[in-house]
Short mmCIF file of C-alpha atoms and ligand atoms in Angstrom, two decimals:
data_model
loop_
_atom_site.label_atom_id
_atom_site.label_comp_id
_atom_site.label_asym_id
_atom_site.label_seq_id
_atom_site.Cartn_x
_atom_site.Cartn_y
_atom_site.Cartn_z
CA UNK G 236 0.00 0.00 0.00
CA UNK G 237 1.29 3.46 -0.89
CA UNK G 238 2.29 5.53 2.08
CA UNK G 239 1.66 9.28 2.05
CA UNK G 240 2.78 10.30 5.53
CA UNK G 241 6.43 10.57 6.45
CA UNK G 242 5.61 9.67 10.05
CA UNK G 243 6.02 6.01 10.86
CA UNK G 244 2.75 4.26 11.80
CA UNK G 245 3.35 2.05 14.79
CA UNK G 246 0.93 -0.48 16.27
CA UNK G 247 1.24 -1.23 19.98
CA UNK G 248 -0.88 -4.18 21.11
CA UNK G 249 -1.52 -4.06 24.83
CA UNK G 250 -0.89 -0.32 24.54
CA UNK G 251 -3.25 0.57 27.40
CA UNK G 252 -1.28 -1.58 29.83
CA UNK G 253 1.56 -0.67 32.14
CA UNK G 254 4.57 -0.94 29.79
CA UNK G 255 2.47 -0.38 26.65
CA UNK G 256 1.18 3.02 27.77
CA UNK G 257 4.71 4.29 28.41
CA UNK G 258 5.79 2.89 25.06
CA UNK G 259 2.92 4.70 23.25
CA UNK G 260 3.99 7.93 24.96
CA UNK G 261 7.61 7.47 23.93
CA UNK G 262 6.79 6.56 20.33
CA UNK G 263 4.65 9.68 19.92
CA UNK G 264 7.38 11.80 21.51
CA UNK G 265 9.79 10.29 18.96
CA UNK G 266 7.62 11.52 16.06
CA UNK G 267 5.55 8.44 15.23
CA UNK G 268 1.82 7.92 14.74
CA UNK G 269 0.65 5.33 17.24
CA UNK G 270 -2.25 2.91 16.99
CA UNK G 271 -2.94 1.44 20.41
CA UNK G 272 -4.90 -1.81 20.38
CA UNK G 273 -6.19 -3.25 23.63
CA UNK G 274 -9.11 -5.29 24.96
CA UNK G 275 -8.77 -3.60 28.40
CA UNK G 276 -8.47 -6.89 30.25
CA UNK G 277 -5.75 -5.52 32.52
CA UNK G 278 -5.06 -2.20 30.83
CA UNK G 279 -7.15 0.90 31.40
CA UNK G 280 -8.20 3.98 29.50
CA UNK G 281 -6.76 6.03 32.36
CA UNK G 282 -3.28 4.87 31.37
CA UNK G 283 -3.59 6.50 27.97
CA UNK G 284 -6.19 9.21 28.68
CA UNK G 285 -3.54 11.92 28.30
CA UNK G 286 -2.77 10.69 24.76
CA UNK G 287 -6.38 10.57 23.55
CA UNK G 288 -6.97 13.73 21.54
CA UNK G 289 -3.46 13.81 20.13
CA UNK G 290 -3.56 13.74 16.31
CA UNK G 291 -0.78 11.17 16.51
CA UNK G 292 -2.64 8.71 18.74
CA UNK G 293 -5.48 6.35 17.93
CA UNK G 294 -7.14 3.87 20.25
CA UNK G 295 -8.87 0.68 19.13
CA UNK G 296 -10.65 -1.83 21.37
CA UNK G 297 -9.75 -5.21 19.94
CA UNK G 298 -8.82 -8.66 21.18
CA UNK G 299 -5.64 -9.91 19.48
CA UNK G 300 -6.93 -13.48 19.48
CA UNK G 301 -8.97 -12.28 16.49
CA UNK G 302 -7.42 -11.14 13.20
CA UNK G 303 -6.73 -7.45 12.76
CA UNK G 304 -6.64 -5.56 9.48
CA UNK G 305 -4.85 -2.21 9.75
CA UNK G 306 -2.02 -0.49 7.88
CA UNK G 307 1.14 0.09 9.91
CA UNK G 308 4.92 0.01 9.46
CA UNK G 309 5.97 -1.50 12.78
CA UNK G 310 4.28 -3.65 15.42
CA UNK G 311 5.11 -3.98 19.11
CA UNK G 312 3.20 -7.02 20.37
CA UNK G 313 2.71 -6.51 24.11
CA UNK G 314 -0.87 -7.76 24.50
CA UNK G 315 -0.93 -10.34 27.29
CA UNK G 316 -1.69 -10.17 31.00
CA UNK G 317 1.67 -10.26 32.78
CA UNK G 318 0.86 -10.75 36.45
CA UNK G 319 0.15 -14.28 37.77
CA UNK G 320 -3.24 -13.41 39.29
CA UNK G 321 -4.31 -11.93 35.96
CA UNK G 322 -2.95 -14.61 33.65
CA UNK G 323 -4.19 -17.43 35.91
CA UNK G 324 -7.69 -15.94 36.03
CA UNK G 325 -8.48 -17.43 32.60
CA UNK G 326 -5.50 -19.61 31.69
CA UNK G 327 -6.96 -20.83 28.41
CA UNK G 328 -7.47 -17.25 27.27
CA UNK G 329 -3.89 -16.46 28.35
CA UNK G 330 -2.46 -19.16 26.10
CA UNK G 331 -4.75 -18.04 23.31
CA UNK G 332 -3.62 -14.45 23.72
CA UNK G 333 0.03 -15.46 23.43
CA UNK G 334 -0.34 -18.01 20.67
CA UNK G 335 -3.31 -16.85 18.58
CA UNK G 336 -2.27 -13.25 19.27
CA UNK G 337 1.22 -13.99 17.91
CA UNK G 338 -0.21 -15.77 14.86
CA UNK G 339 -2.55 -12.87 14.11
CA UNK G 340 0.10 -10.20 14.56
CA UNK G 341 2.70 -12.17 12.58
CA UNK G 342 0.14 -12.64 9.80
CA UNK G 343 -0.47 -8.90 9.81
CA UNK G 344 3.27 -8.19 9.72
CA UNK G 345 3.68 -10.65 6.85
CA UNK G 346 0.95 -9.01 4.78
CA UNK G 347 2.36 -5.54 5.42
CA UNK G 348 6.06 -6.53 5.33
CA UNK G 349 6.20 -4.73 8.68
CA UNK G 350 8.82 -5.17 11.36
CA UNK G 351 7.43 -6.86 14.49
CA UNK G 352 8.68 -7.03 18.07
CA UNK G 353 7.49 -9.59 20.58
CA UNK G 354 7.36 -8.81 24.30
CA UNK G 355 8.54 -12.18 25.59
CA UNK G 356 9.52 -12.79 29.16
CA UNK G 357 12.11 -14.11 31.56
CA UNK G 358 9.44 -16.69 32.43
CA UNK G 359 10.57 -18.65 29.35
CA UNK G 360 13.50 -19.69 31.61
CA UNK G 361 11.07 -21.09 34.21
CA UNK G 362 12.76 -21.90 37.51
CA UNK G 363 16.27 -21.57 36.08
CA UNK G 364 19.12 -23.91 36.87
CA UNK G 365 21.60 -21.45 35.37
CA UNK G 366 22.35 -18.16 37.00
CA UNK G 367 22.37 -15.47 35.67
CA UNK G 368 20.24 -16.42 32.68
CA UNK G 369 21.74 -16.01 29.24
CA UNK G 370 19.77 -16.14 26.02
CA UNK G 371 21.28 -19.50 25.05
CA UNK G 372 19.83 -21.17 28.19
CA UNK G 373 16.74 -23.17 27.19
CA UNK G 374 15.03 -22.96 30.53
CA UNK G 375 13.42 -25.21 33.11
CA UNK G 376 9.67 -24.86 32.75
CA UNK G 377 6.90 -26.99 34.22
CA UNK G 378 4.60 -27.51 31.22
CA UNK G 379 1.55 -28.46 33.30
CA UNK G 380 1.85 -26.10 36.27
CA UNK G 381 -0.25 -23.05 37.09
CA UNK G 382 2.22 -20.73 35.36
CA UNK G 383 2.43 -22.82 32.20
CA UNK G 384 -0.37 -20.94 30.42
CA UNK G 385 1.89 -17.89 30.48
CA UNK G 386 5.35 -19.47 30.28
CA UNK G 387 4.54 -22.01 27.58
CA UNK G 388 2.32 -19.54 25.73
CA UNK G 389 5.24 -17.13 25.53
CA UNK G 390 7.64 -19.91 24.54
CA UNK G 391 5.32 -20.96 21.73
CA UNK G 392 5.06 -17.33 20.61
CA UNK G 393 8.87 -17.19 20.39
CA UNK G 394 8.79 -20.37 18.27
CA UNK G 395 6.25 -18.78 15.95
CA UNK G 396 8.31 -15.61 15.63
CA UNK G 397 11.43 -17.53 14.64
CA UNK G 398 9.52 -19.80 12.25
CA UNK G 399 8.01 -16.76 10.53
CA UNK G 400 11.53 -15.41 10.22
CA UNK G 401 12.89 -18.67 8.77
CA UNK G 402 9.89 -19.49 6.63
CA UNK G 403 8.65 -16.05 5.54
CA UNK G 404 11.78 -13.90 6.00
CA UNK G 405 9.88 -11.67 8.40
CA UNK G 406 11.81 -8.97 10.22
CA UNK G 407 11.34 -9.94 13.86
CA UNK G 408 12.70 -8.87 17.25
CA UNK G 409 12.20 -10.88 20.42
CA UNK G 410 12.72 -9.19 23.79
CA UNK G 411 12.85 -11.31 26.94
CA UNK G 412 11.62 -8.84 29.51
CA UNK G 413 12.56 -9.28 33.16
CA UNK G 414 10.68 -7.78 36.14
CA UNK G 415 9.74 -4.23 35.25
CA UNK G 416 8.14 -1.74 37.60
CA UNK G 417 7.00 1.87 37.69
CA UNK G 418 3.99 4.15 37.56
CA UNK G 419 0.81 2.62 36.06
CA UNK G 420 1.46 -0.84 37.41
CA UNK G 421 -1.85 -2.35 38.38
CA UNK G 422 -2.35 -1.75 42.14
CA UNK G 423 -3.86 -5.22 42.70
CA UNK G 424 -1.74 -7.28 40.35
CA UNK G 425 -0.04 -9.20 43.15
CA UNK G 426 3.40 -8.36 41.76
CA UNK G 427 5.95 -7.78 44.40
CA UNK G 428 6.70 -4.07 43.83
CA UNK G 429 3.07 -2.95 43.60
CA UNK G 430 2.13 -5.27 46.49
CA UNK G 431 4.77 -3.84 48.80
CA UNK G 432 4.17 -0.21 47.86
CA UNK G 433 0.39 -0.44 48.26
CA UNK G 434 0.70 -2.38 51.53
CA UNK G 435 3.21 0.13 52.90
CA UNK G 436 1.10 3.15 51.90
CA UNK G 437 -1.95 1.58 53.54
CA UNK G 438 0.08 0.68 56.65
CA UNK G 439 -0.91 -2.96 56.09
CA UNK G 440 1.40 -5.93 56.72
CA UNK G 441 4.03 -6.47 53.98
CA UNK G 442 3.54 -10.02 52.71
CA UNK G 443 6.86 -11.76 52.09
CA UNK G 444 6.64 -15.16 50.40
CA UNK G 445 8.83 -17.83 51.98
CA UNK G 446 11.94 -16.58 53.75
CA UNK G 447 12.27 -13.57 51.43
CA UNK G 448 15.73 -14.63 50.35
CA UNK G 449 14.65 -15.29 46.77
CA UNK G 450 16.15 -12.66 44.49
CA UNK G 451 14.67 -10.52 41.76
CA UNK G 452 16.06 -7.84 39.51
CA UNK G 453 13.90 -4.79 38.96
CA UNK G 454 14.04 -2.64 35.84
CA UNK G 455 12.42 0.78 35.83
CA UNK G 456 9.86 1.18 33.05
CA UNK G 457 11.61 4.12 31.39
CA UNK G 458 14.75 2.02 30.95
CA UNK G 459 12.65 -0.84 29.55
CA UNK G 460 10.95 1.41 27.01
CA UNK G 461 14.39 2.73 25.94
CA UNK G 462 15.52 -0.84 25.33
CA UNK G 463 12.41 -1.85 23.36
CA UNK G 464 12.72 1.16 21.05
CA UNK G 465 16.43 0.50 20.58
CA UNK G 466 15.77 -3.14 19.81
CA UNK G 467 13.24 -2.23 17.14
CA UNK G 468 15.91 0.02 15.60
CA UNK G 469 18.58 -2.69 15.31
CA UNK G 470 19.57 -4.03 11.86
CA UNK G 471 17.33 -6.73 10.35
CA UNK G 472 20.09 -9.29 10.87
CA UNK G 473 19.52 -9.08 14.63
CA UNK G 474 16.34 -10.78 15.84
CA UNK G 475 17.29 -11.68 19.41
CA UNK G 476 16.08 -13.15 21.65
CA UNK G 477 17.63 -10.59 23.90
CA UNK G 478 17.33 -10.25 27.66
CA UNK G 479 16.12 -6.85 28.83
CA UNK G 480 16.19 -6.12 32.52
CA UNK G 481 18.29 -4.88 35.34
CA UNK G 482 21.02 -7.28 36.41
CA UNK G 483 21.30 -5.72 39.85
CA UNK G 484 19.88 -8.31 42.20
CA UNK G 485 17.92 -7.67 45.39
CA UNK G 486 16.38 -10.12 47.78
CA UNK G 487 12.68 -9.70 48.38
CA UNK G 488 13.54 -8.72 51.97
CA UNK G 489 15.84 -5.94 50.73
CA UNK G 490 13.07 -4.65 48.49
CA UNK G 491 10.63 -4.67 51.41
CA UNK G 492 13.06 -2.68 53.55
CA UNK G 493 13.63 -0.10 50.78
CA UNK G 494 9.90 0.38 50.30
CA UNK G 495 9.38 0.76 54.04
CA UNK G 496 12.07 3.40 54.31
CA UNK G 497 10.95 5.39 51.23
CA UNK G 498 7.30 5.40 52.30
CA UNK G 499 8.19 5.92 55.99
CA UNK G 500 5.57 3.31 56.70
CA UNK G 501 5.10 1.50 60.02
CA UNK G 502 3.98 -1.71 58.29
CA UNK G 503 5.40 -4.99 59.62
CA UNK G 504 6.71 -7.87 57.53
CA UNK G 505 4.65 -11.10 57.59
CA UNK G 506 5.70 -14.43 56.08
CA UNK G 507 3.39 -16.30 53.66
CA UNK G 508 3.89 -19.64 51.90
CA UNK G 509 5.75 -19.44 48.57
CA UNK G 510 3.42 -20.00 45.59
CA UNK G 511 4.12 -23.12 43.50
CA UNK G 512 6.68 -22.67 40.71
CA UNK G 513 7.84 -19.35 42.21
CA UNK G 514 11.45 -19.06 40.96
CA UNK G 515 14.17 -18.76 43.60
CA UNK G 516 16.50 -16.58 41.58
CA UNK G 517 16.03 -14.33 38.61
CA UNK G 518 18.75 -12.22 37.11
CA UNK G 519 19.35 -11.36 33.48
CA UNK G 520 22.69 -11.52 31.77
CA UNK G 521 22.42 -8.38 29.64
CA UNK G 522 25.76 -8.62 27.83
CA UNK G 523 23.97 -9.12 24.50
CA UNK G 524 21.70 -6.11 25.03
CA UNK G 525 24.65 -3.98 26.06
CA UNK G 526 26.55 -4.99 22.93
CA UNK G 527 23.73 -4.85 20.39
CA UNK G 528 21.58 -2.04 21.76
CA UNK G 529 24.33 -0.03 23.50
CA UNK G 530 21.94 -0.05 26.44
CA UNK G 531 21.96 -0.63 30.13
CA UNK G 532 19.44 0.36 32.79
CA UNK G 533 20.19 3.76 34.27
CA UNK G 534 17.59 4.21 37.01
CA UNK G 535 18.61 3.25 40.53
CA UNK G 536 16.03 1.25 42.50
CA UNK G 537 15.48 4.03 45.06
CA UNK G 538 14.83 6.62 42.30
CA UNK G 539 12.42 4.35 40.41
CA UNK G 540 10.64 3.33 43.61
CA UNK G 541 10.19 6.97 44.59
CA UNK G 542 8.38 7.68 41.29
CA UNK G 543 6.30 4.54 41.71
CA UNK G 544 5.37 5.48 45.26
CA UNK G 545 4.43 9.00 44.10
CA UNK G 546 2.15 7.43 41.45
CA UNK G 547 0.45 5.15 43.98
CA UNK G 548 0.03 8.11 46.33
CA UNK G 549 -2.15 9.63 43.62
CA UNK G 550 0.29 11.70 41.61
CA UNK G 551 0.27 11.67 37.82
CA UNK G 552 3.72 10.69 36.58
CA UNK G 553 4.76 10.93 32.93
CA UNK G 554 8.04 9.54 31.72
CA UNK G 555 8.37 10.03 27.97
N1 NAD K 128 5.88 -6.02 33.52
C1 NAD K 128 6.78 -6.98 33.53
O1 NAD K 128 7.54 -7.09 34.49
C2 NAD K 128 6.92 -7.91 32.37
C3 NAD K 128 7.89 -8.92 32.45
C4 NAD K 128 8.01 -9.80 31.38
C5 NAD K 128 7.22 -9.66 30.26
N2 NAD K 128 6.31 -8.67 30.21
C6 NAD K 128 5.47 -8.61 29.00
O2 NAD K 128 5.29 -7.29 28.59
C7 NAD K 128 3.97 -7.10 28.08
C8 NAD K 128 3.29 -5.96 28.81
O3 NAD K 128 3.22 -6.29 30.20
P1 NAD K 128 2.63 -5.27 31.28
O4 NAD K 128 3.40 -5.45 32.52
O5 NAD K 128 2.50 -3.91 30.69
O6 NAD K 128 1.21 -5.94 31.53
P2 NAD K 128 -0.25 -5.31 31.49
O7 NAD K 128 -1.18 -6.37 31.94
O8 NAD K 128 -0.29 -4.00 32.19
O9 NAD K 128 -0.44 -5.04 29.94
C9 NAD K 128 -0.93 -5.99 29.03
C10 NAD K 128 -1.97 -5.30 28.16
O10 NAD K 128 -2.45 -6.25 27.20
C11 NAD K 128 -3.87 -6.14 27.15
N3 NAD K 128 -4.40 -7.43 26.70
C12 NAD K 128 -4.42 -8.61 27.37
N4 NAD K 128 -4.97 -9.56 26.61
C13 NAD K 128 -5.31 -8.98 25.43
C14 NAD K 128 -5.93 -9.43 24.24
N5 NAD K 128 -6.30 -10.71 24.11
N6 NAD K 128 -6.12 -8.56 23.23
C15 NAD K 128 -5.74 -7.26 23.36
N7 NAD K 128 -5.16 -6.76 24.47
C16 NAD K 128 -4.94 -7.61 25.50
C17 NAD K 128 -4.28 -5.77 28.56
O11 NAD K 128 -5.56 -5.20 28.63
C18 NAD K 128 -3.17 -4.80 28.94
O12 NAD K 128 -3.47 -3.49 28.54
C19 NAD K 128 3.26 -8.44 28.25
O13 NAD K 128 3.28 -9.13 27.02
C20 NAD K 128 4.08 -9.16 29.26
O14 NAD K 128 4.02 -10.56 29.10
C21 NAD K 128 6.12 -7.81 31.23
#
């Protein structure tokens, strides 16, 4: 199809979600026209309300498990609930979103000869036996556990992306996203950062699973959006998969203490049983991202947490 505008037309599926809304903001700020597609399962109109009305932003309610016919130059495929309580709510739909969603978006990219980026996840490594995780580690995933609808759905999506590349010469990018946090996280998504911040602000007990010695790495959303945009801009010869996240590791207890001190909360820590398949360690090896994207996370945990806390206190925080 002939293109009359010099602005790039970029589709963001899951654009009304946490990471997607920041990505839409950034893409518009970078001079693109953005089409945000979302079924509002976990995303909200509030997340993108400030973009509605911009001549460079368009919002479409659509479920990616159904085919989509639009004209765009690039696709960021983020549509998928990311938090366990959300993706376990309707596990069959979660797998469908990953797999049918990938097929539909890859089909669209094929028809349009568009470049397409998949938001994959560190969960493809499962409960890893290798630490830190590098992209050439194949993972340790329970295919029939409660997390499988997400983990295996995302693994299958990666397979589809690479088969479309091999079979149809599609220009693909696969990002394996590690724990990301920041403003616009869902307050009740059960993820550790939002959990702790909301509990601390409400002076409720801080729920630590197990002994709290399991580690996580936390990447601030602005850094993640930087990486996704950089990845899309890499030469066609580079498809990934590439780990994106912050390699600095914190135990869950350390995170709890940081949140308590930044919120000046009097909440007490309480221990709860660890959920099944909860990984003990999670830390990305980002050597590939550093080399290929010339990127590394820049936001210190305390700085990112302060912005997140301000958001949950009711402040509007924009990052683009
Ligand atoms: N946040 C993280 O730490 C993290 C880590 C790894 C991977 N990811 C991936 O990044 C992407 C964005 O995650 P997030 O944290 O912003 O989650 P999120 O739940 O805030 O965003 C997902 C968005 O997708 C939408 N969506 C869900 N199913 C859909 C469907 N069938 N059709 C259309 N839209 C649909 C939701 O309404 C929501 O707006 C996801 O693909 C997720 O798997 C996120």
